[in-house]
Short mmCIF file of C-alpha atoms and ligand atoms in Angstrom, two decimals:
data_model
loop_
_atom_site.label_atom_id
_atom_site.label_comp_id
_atom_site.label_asym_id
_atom_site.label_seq_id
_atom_site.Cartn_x
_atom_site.Cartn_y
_atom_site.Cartn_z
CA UNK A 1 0.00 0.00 0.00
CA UNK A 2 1.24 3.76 0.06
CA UNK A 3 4.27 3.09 2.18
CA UNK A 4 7.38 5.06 1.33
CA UNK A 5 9.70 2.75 -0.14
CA UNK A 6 12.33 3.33 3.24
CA UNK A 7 9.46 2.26 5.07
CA UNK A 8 8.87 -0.61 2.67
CA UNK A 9 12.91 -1.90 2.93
CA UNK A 10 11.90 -1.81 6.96
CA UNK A 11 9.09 -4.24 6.88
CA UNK A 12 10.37 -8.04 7.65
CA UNK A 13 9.32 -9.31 4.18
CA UNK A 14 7.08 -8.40 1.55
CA UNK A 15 6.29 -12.12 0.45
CA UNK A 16 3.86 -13.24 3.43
CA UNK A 17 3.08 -16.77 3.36
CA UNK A 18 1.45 -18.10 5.01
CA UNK A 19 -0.88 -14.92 4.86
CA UNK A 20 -4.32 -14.18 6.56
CA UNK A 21 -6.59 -11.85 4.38
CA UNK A 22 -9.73 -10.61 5.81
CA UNK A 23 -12.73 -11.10 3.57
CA UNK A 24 -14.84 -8.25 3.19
CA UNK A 25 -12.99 -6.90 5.80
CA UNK A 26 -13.40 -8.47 9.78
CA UNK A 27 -17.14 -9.50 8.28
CA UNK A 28 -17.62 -11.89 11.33
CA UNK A 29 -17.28 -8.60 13.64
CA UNK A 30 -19.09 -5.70 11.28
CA UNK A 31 -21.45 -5.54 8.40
CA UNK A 32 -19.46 -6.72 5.48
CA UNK A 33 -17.43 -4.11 3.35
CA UNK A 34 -17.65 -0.62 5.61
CA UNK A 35 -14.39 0.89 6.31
CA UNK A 36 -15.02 0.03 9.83
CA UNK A 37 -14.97 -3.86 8.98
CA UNK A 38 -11.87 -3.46 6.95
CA UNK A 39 -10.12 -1.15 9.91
CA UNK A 40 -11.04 -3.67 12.27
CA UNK A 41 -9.36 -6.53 10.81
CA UNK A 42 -6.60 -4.37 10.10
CA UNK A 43 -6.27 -3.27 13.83
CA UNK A 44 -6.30 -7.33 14.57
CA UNK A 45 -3.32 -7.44 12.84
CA UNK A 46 -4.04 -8.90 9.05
CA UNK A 47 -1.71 -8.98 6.15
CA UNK A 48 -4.21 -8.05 3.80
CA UNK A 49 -8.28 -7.52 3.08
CA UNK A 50 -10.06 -8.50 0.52
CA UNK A 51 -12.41 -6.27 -1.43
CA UNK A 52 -15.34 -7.23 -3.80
CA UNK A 53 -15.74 -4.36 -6.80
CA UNK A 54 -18.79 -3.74 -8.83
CA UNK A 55 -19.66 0.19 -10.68
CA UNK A 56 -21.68 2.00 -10.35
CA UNK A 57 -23.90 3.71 -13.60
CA UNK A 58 -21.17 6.62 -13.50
CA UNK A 59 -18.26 4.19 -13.57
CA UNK A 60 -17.01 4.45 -9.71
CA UNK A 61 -15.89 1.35 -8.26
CA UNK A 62 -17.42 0.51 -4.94
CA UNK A 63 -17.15 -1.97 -2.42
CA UNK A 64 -19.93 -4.56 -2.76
CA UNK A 65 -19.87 -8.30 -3.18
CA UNK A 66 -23.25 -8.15 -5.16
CA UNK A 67 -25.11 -6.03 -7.58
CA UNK A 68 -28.35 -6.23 -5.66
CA UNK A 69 -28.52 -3.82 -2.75
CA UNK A 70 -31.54 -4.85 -0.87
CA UNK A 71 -29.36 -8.08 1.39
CA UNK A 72 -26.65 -5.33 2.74
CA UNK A 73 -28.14 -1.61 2.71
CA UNK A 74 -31.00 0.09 3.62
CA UNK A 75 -32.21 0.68 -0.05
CA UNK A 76 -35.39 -1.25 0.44
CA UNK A 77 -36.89 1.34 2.84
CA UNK A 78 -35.97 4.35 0.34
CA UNK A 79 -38.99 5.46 -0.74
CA UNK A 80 -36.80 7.77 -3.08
CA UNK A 81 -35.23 5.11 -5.56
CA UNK A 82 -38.42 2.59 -5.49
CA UNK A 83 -38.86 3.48 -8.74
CA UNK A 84 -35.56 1.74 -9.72
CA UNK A 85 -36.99 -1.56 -7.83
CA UNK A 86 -36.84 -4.28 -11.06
CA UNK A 87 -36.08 -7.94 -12.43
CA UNK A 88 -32.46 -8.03 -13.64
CA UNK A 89 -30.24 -11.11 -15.32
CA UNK A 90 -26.97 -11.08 -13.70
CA UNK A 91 -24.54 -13.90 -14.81
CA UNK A 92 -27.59 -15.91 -15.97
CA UNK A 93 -29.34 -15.51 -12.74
CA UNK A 94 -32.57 -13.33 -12.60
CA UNK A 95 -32.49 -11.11 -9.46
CA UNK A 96 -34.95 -9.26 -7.96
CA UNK A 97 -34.62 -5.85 -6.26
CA UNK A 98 -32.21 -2.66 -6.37
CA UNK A 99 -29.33 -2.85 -8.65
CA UNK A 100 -25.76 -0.45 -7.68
CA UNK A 101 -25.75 -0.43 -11.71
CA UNK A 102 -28.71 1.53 -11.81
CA UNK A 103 -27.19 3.80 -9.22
CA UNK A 104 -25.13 7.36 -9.76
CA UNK A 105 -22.73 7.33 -6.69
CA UNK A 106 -23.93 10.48 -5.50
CA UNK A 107 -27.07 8.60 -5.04
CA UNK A 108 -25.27 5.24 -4.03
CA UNK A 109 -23.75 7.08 -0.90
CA UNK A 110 -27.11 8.08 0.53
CA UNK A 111 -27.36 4.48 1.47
CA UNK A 112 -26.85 2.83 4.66
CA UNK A 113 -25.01 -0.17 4.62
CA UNK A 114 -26.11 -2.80 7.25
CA UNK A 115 -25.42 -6.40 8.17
CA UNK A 116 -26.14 -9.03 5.62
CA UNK A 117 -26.41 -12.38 7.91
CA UNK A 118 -28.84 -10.46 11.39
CA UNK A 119 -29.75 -13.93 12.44
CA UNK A 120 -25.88 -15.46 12.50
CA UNK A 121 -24.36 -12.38 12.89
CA UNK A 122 -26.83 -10.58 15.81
CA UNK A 123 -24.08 -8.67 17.29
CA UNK A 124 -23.01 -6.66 14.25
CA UNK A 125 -26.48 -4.97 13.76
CA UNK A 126 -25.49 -2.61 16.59
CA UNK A 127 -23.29 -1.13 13.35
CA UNK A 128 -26.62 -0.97 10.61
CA UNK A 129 -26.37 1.92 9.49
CA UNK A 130 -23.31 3.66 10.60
CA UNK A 131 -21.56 3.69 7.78
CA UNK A 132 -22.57 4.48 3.45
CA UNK A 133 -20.84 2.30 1.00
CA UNK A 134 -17.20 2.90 0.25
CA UNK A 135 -15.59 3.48 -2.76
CA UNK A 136 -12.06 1.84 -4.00
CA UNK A 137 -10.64 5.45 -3.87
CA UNK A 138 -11.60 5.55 -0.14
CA UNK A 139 -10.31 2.35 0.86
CA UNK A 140 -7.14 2.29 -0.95
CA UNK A 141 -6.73 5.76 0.74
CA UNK A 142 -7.68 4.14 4.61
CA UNK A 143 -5.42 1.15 3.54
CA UNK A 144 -2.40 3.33 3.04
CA UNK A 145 -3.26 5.62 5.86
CA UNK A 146 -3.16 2.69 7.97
CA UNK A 147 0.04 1.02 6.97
CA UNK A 148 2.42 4.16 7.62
CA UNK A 149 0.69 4.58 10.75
CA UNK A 150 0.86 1.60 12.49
CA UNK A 151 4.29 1.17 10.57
CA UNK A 152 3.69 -1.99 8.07
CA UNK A 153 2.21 -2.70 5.00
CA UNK A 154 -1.23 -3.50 4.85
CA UNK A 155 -2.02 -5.35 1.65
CA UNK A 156 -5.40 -5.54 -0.46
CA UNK A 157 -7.09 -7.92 -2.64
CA UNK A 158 -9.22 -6.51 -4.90
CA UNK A 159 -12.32 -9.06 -6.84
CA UNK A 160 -13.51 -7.78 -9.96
CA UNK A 161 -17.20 -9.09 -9.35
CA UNK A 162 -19.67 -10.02 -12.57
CA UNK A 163 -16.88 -8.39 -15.08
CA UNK A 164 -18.36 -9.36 -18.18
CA UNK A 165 -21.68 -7.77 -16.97
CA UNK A 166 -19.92 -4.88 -16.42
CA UNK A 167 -18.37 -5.15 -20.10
CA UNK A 168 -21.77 -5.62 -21.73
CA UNK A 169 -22.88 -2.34 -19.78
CA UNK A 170 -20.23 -0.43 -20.97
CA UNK A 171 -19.06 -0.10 -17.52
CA UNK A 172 -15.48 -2.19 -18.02
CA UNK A 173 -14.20 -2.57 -14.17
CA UNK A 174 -10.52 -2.93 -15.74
CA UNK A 175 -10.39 0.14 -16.69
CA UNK A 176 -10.84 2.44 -13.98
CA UNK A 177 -9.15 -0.31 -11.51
CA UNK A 178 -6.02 0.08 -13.27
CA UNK A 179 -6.86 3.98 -13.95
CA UNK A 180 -7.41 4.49 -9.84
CA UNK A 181 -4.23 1.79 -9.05
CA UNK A 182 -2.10 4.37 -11.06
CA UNK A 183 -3.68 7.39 -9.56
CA UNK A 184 -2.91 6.35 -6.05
CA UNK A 185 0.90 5.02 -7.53
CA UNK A 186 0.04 1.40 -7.00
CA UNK A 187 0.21 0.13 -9.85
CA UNK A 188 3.75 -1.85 -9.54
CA UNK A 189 4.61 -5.38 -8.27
CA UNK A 190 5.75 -4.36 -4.29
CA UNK A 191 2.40 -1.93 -3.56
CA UNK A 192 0.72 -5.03 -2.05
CA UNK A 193 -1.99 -5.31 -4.43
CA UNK A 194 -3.42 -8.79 -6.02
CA UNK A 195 -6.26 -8.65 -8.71
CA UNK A 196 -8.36 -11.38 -8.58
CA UNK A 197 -11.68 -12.96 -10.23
CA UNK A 198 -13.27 -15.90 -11.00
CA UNK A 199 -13.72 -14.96 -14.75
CA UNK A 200 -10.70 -15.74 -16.84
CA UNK A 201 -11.35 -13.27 -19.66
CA UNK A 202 -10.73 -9.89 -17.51
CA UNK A 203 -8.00 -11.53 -15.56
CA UNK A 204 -5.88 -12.04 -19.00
CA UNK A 205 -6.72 -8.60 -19.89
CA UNK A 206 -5.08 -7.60 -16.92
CA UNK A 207 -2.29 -9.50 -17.31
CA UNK A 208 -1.41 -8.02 -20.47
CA UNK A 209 -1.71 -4.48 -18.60
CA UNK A 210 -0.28 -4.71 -15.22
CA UNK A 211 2.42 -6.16 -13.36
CA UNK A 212 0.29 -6.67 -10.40
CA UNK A 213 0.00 -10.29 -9.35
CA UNK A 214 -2.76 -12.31 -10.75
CA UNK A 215 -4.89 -15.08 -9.04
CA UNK A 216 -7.75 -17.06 -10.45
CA UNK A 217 -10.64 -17.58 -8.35
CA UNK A 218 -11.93 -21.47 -8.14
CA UNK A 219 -15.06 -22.26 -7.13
CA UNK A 220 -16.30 -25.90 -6.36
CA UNK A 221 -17.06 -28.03 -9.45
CA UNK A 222 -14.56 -25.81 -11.84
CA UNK A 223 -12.13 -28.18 -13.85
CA UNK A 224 -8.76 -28.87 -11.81
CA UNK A 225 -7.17 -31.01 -14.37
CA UNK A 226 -2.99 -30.40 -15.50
CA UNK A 227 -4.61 -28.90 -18.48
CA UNK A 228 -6.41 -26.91 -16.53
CA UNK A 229 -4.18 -25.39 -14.10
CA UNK A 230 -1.24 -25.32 -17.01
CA UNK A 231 -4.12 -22.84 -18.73
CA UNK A 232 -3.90 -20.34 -15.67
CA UNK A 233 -0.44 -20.56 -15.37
CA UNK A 234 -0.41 -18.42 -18.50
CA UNK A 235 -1.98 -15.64 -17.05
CA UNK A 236 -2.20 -15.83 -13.29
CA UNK A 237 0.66 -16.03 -10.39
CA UNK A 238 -1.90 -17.57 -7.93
CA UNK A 239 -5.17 -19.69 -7.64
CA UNK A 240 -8.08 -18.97 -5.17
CA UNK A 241 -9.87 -22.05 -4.67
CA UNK A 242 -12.98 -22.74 -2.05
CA UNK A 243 -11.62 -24.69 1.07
CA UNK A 244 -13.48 -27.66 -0.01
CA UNK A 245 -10.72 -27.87 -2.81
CA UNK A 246 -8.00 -28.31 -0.60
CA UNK A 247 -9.65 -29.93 2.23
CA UNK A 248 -12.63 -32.14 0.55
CA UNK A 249 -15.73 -32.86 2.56
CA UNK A 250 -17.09 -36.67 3.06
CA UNK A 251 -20.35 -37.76 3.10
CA UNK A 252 -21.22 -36.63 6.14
CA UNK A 253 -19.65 -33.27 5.72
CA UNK A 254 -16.65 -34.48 7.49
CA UNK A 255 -12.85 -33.22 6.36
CA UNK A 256 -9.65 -35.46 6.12
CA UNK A 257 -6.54 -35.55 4.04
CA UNK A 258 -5.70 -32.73 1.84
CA UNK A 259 -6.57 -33.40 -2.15
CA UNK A 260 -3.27 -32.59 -4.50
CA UNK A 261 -4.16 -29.22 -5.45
CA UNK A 262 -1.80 -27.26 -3.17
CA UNK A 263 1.18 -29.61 -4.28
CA UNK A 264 0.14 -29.38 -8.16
CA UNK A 265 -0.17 -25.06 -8.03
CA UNK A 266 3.05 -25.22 -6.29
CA UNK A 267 4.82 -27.36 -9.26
CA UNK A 268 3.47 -24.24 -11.40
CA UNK A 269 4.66 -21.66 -9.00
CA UNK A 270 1.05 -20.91 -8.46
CA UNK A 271 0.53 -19.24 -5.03
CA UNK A 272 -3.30 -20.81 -3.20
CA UNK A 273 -4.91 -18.72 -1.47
CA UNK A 274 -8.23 -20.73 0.07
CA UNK A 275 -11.88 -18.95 0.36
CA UNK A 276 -13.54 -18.53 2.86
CA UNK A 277 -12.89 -19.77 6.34
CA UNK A 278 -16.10 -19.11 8.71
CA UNK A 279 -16.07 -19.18 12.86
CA UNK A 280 -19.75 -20.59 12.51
CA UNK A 281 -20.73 -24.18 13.02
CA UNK A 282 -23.13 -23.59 9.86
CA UNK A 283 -20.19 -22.87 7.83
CA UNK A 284 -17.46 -25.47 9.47
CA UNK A 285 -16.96 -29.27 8.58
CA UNK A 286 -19.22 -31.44 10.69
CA UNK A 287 -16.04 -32.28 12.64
CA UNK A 288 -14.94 -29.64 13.60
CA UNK A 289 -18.41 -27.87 15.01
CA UNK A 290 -18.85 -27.48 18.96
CA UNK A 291 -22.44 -28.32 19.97
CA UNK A 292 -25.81 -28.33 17.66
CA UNK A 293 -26.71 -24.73 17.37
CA UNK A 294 -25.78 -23.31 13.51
CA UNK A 295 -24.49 -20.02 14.00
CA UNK A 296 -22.56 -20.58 18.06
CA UNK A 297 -18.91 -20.83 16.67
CA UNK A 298 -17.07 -24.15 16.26
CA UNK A 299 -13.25 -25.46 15.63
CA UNK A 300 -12.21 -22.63 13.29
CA UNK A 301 -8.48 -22.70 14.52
CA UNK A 302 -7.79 -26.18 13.45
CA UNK A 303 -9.63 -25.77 10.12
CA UNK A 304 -7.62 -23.17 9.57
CA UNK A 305 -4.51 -25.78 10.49
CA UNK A 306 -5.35 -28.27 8.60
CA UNK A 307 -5.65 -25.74 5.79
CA UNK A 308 -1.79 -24.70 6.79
CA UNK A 309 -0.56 -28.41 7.01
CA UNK A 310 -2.09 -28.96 3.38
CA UNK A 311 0.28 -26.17 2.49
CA UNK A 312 -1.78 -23.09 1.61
CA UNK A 313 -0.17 -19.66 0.89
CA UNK A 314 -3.18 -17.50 2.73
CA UNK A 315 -6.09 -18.08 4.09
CA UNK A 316 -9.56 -16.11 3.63
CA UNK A 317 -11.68 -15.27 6.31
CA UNK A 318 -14.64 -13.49 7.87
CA UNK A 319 -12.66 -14.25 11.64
CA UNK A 320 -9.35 -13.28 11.37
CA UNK A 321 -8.24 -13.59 14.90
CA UNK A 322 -8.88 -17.36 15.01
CA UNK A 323 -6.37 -17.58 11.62
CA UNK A 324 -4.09 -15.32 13.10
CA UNK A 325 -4.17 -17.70 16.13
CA UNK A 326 -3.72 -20.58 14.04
CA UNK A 327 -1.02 -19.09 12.15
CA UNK A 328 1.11 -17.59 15.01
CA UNK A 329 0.60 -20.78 16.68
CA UNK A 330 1.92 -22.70 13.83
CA UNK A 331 4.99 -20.24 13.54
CA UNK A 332 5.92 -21.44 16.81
CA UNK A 333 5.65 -24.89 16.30
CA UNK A 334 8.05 -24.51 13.37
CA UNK A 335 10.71 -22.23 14.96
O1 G3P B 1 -11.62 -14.01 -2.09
C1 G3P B 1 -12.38 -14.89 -2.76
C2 G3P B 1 -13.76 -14.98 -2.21
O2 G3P B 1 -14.11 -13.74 -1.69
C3 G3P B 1 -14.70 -15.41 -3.25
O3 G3P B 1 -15.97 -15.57 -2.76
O4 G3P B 1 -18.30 -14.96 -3.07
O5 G3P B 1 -17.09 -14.20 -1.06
O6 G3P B 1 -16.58 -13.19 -3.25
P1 G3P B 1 -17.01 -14.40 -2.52
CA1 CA B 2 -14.76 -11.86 -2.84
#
């Protein structure tokens, strides 16, 4: 991030592995993608956050993980934009409700963001509405902030969402991602920045355009084959696959020994980075929750082990304090 480059030569090494990356910021502890979510994982002591990017009709890039509004801010109450309430395709999907597409940001920042899962996540509805939606400007500009002030380089993941929507809008996210990475003068390989998506097509665009690592998003039932993975080894300097990948699930929901995905990206020199590691019991292996109830929190620590002893390069998550556990812990071991 915007470090000076003294500063940079300071910090202990710029090639963290293995890494913990918040995902939509500290989203077990705030309502998903507010500066205060991101700020709070940051304070815990992350290496990076991740940040999902869609634009909005006047081309801004904000901080959303979906088109649709209604699941994360206040827009269904608005009396003042029902008029842009309507049925909309996204990625062959039909979706119902208010679209950030449809959106100018001056009217996209009236909006109040709140918490997506209330019934999982009760405690972080004490934060609806205390923040509007950010924009990549404004987070890249926290993100720096942050790193000279507490002194180390705070690193960012950034997920072109739906890009090929966005193309057929005439609303290309490449284009004023790479515009805004240059602006802020971090567009070069040590500003801590990794451009990710599961769509291929944008990714080698990028590729072609930036020096910035790559890493293609993998989500479960995508093709894993040599092929395959010699195919993103063109473009990309990393894969993101879903947990399940690395650790598959039996049966009965159960995890056990690792697959061979870690050990065939590494062949490549393909960095892993897994998605996403929840505290929940609804979102853990059956062996690893504590108790019956869904949303008390379960065995995230040793997930986030076993994860480690398969070999990963970072791990995802929505609790970064039981990674960072996990992580320091395994340090330890190893020193
Ligand atoms: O970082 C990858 C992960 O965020 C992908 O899943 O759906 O949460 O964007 P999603
Ligand atoms: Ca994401």
């Amino acid at each position: 991030m915007t470090v000076t480059r003294e500063a940079l030569e300071r910090a202990p090494s710029l090639v963290l592995s293995p890494a913990v990356v918040a995902h939509r910021g500290a989203s077990g502890h705030r309502p998903e993608h507010t500066l205060d979510a991101y700020r709070t994982a940051i304070r815990m002591g992350v290496d990076d956050i991740e940040l999902d990017l869609v634009s909005t009709r006047d081309g801004v890039l904000v901080a959303r993980h979906d088109l649709e509004l209604s699941a994360t801010t206040d827009v269904a109450g608005r009396t003042e934009f029902a008029h842009l309430l309507r049925t909309l395709v996204v990625d062959g999907e039909e979706q119902h409700g208010w679209f950030v597409q449809d959106f100018t940001l001056h009217d996209l920042k009236t909006l109040a963001t709140r918490e997506r899962m209330p019934g999982t996540r009760p405690g972080n509805t004490a934060y609806d509405g205390a923040e509007g939606i950010p924009t990549l400007t404004e987070v890249l500009a926290m993100v720096g902030a942050e790193s000279i002030r507490r002194g180390r380089p705070v690193g960012v993941l950034l997920e072109l969402k739906h890009a090929t929507h966005h193309d057929a809008l005439g609303l290309p996210l490449d284009v004023p991602l790479l515009r805004e990475l240059s602006r802020q003068g971090l567009d070069h390989p040590w500003a801590r920045v990794v451009l990710m998506s599961f769509e291929a097509a944008v990714l080698r665009r990028l590729a072609g355009r930036t020096r910035l690592p790559i890493v293609q998003l993998l989500d479960v039932g995508d093709e894993l084959t040599p092929e395959a993975l010699d195919g993103i080894d063109e473009y990309a300097d990393g894969i993101g696959p879903h947990t399940s990948l690395v650790l598959p699930r039996d049966r009965t929901g159960a995890i056990g020994e690792p697959s061979c995905l870690v050990r065939d990206a590494h062949r490549r020199g393909l960095t892993v980075h897994v998605w996403t590691v929840r505290g929940e019991n609804r979102f853990l292996p059956t062996n690893l929750r504590h108790g019956p109830a869904p949303d008390a929190l379960g065995d995230m620590t040793t997930m986030v082990r076993e994860l480690l002893a398969a070999g990963v390069d970072g791990v995802i998550t929505d609790h970064p304090e039981a990674a960072l556990a996990a992580v320091r812990e395994s340090a330890h071991v190893g020193s």
